[in-house]
Amino acid sequence: MQRRFQQVDVFSTTAYKGNPLGVVLDGQGLDTALMQDYSLWSNLSEVTYVLPANDARADYRFRIFAREREFPFAGHPALGTARAWLHAGGVPRDPKQLLAECEAGLVPIRIEGETLSFASPPAVRTGAIAPHELEEMIQILGIDPQQIVDSQWTDNGPGWAAVLLENSQQVLGIEPQIPNKPGRWKIGVFGALPQSSAPEKFEVRALAVENGALREDPVTGSLNGAAAQWLIDAGHATAPFANRQGVKVGRDGQVKLSVADGQLWVGGTASVLIEGSIEL
């Protein structure tokens, strides 16, 4: 049947320079296998499906698929789905903040004009990266271990680990390599930008290795959120600040990080660029 569909550009003020997201607005009645099939076929990094809420407090529920894998939470899908829902006529109970339900629970999303911000969920894995794991990450990144200032697991759902390098040029200079042995890695790399020439605090790259393939994510909300909390707690940054991401893949992404009432918020622009219907 024909279902309403939108494609949203997330985390950029310039069209087609952020991270694209496919949103199926009428997801009710679709089984998991079909959701996986369309996500894989679409070749988008993520596709979401909007469903009626199970929790009476939520404005809607959504499921997130990255090809055949389902995520309990991810940042750019959270903001992109919220923009699509609002654009399609959704009316939140609170005009300043909606509540979106996903597998990870309720996600508050603030509405401030063109900027949407989600409350970064608590990490499911933190702490030091084991030496043998960090060694493998270093091999994938192809960097000198001496360049690493700090590192930590920063996983709030998708599985991210974060590595802080000395500066942004080291981040941009990385030429990642696919490891010889099988495994799944999601590595976020951060390096301070020169504050005299850039409004953002850190240059960011998000690298994923799975099934012998390497992919770089254009702009990543979940990584920036979880890593921001770590960077603030470790004394490497002070909120509010913004990060830049996507330079190496031809994008111009900006992620805004702020703290209010003890909660870290991750925000950016999200714009609907394609809308119509899809046969599912």
PDB file of C-alpha atoms in Angstrom, residues 53-61 93 98-102 106:
ATOM      1  CA  ALA A  53       2.640   5.477  20.892  1.00  0.00           C
ATOM      2  CA  ASN A  54       2.483   2.721  23.478  1.00  0.00           C
ATOM      3  CA  ASP A  55       3.215   5.169  26.292  1.00  0.00           C
ATOM      4  CA  ALA A  56       0.301   7.567  26.852  1.00  0.00           C
ATOM      5  CA  ARG A  57       2.744  10.417  27.522  1.00  0.00           C
ATOM      6  CA  ALA A  58       4.375  10.172  24.063  1.00  0.00           C
ATOM      7  CA  ASP A  59       3.291  12.116  20.989  1.00  0.00           C
ATOM      8  CA  TYR A  60       4.326   9.201  18.738  1.00  0.00           C
ATOM      9  CA  ARG A  61       6.572   6.149  18.617  1.00  0.00           C
ATOM     10  CA  ARG A  93       0.869  18.389  23.490  1.00  0.00           C
ATOM     11  CA  LEU A  98       7.479  16.900  22.098  1.00  0.00           C
ATOM     12  CA  LEU A  99       7.978  13.425  23.538  1.00  0.00           C
ATOM     13  CA  ALA A 100       9.036  10.690  21.125  1.00  0.00           C
ATOM     14  CA  GLU A 101       8.972   7.041  22.143  1.00  0.00           C
ATOM     15  CA  CYS A 102      11.616   4.611  20.893  1.00  0.00           C
ATOM     16  CA  LEU A 106      10.918   8.431  25.963  1.00  0.00           C
TER      17      LEU A 106
END
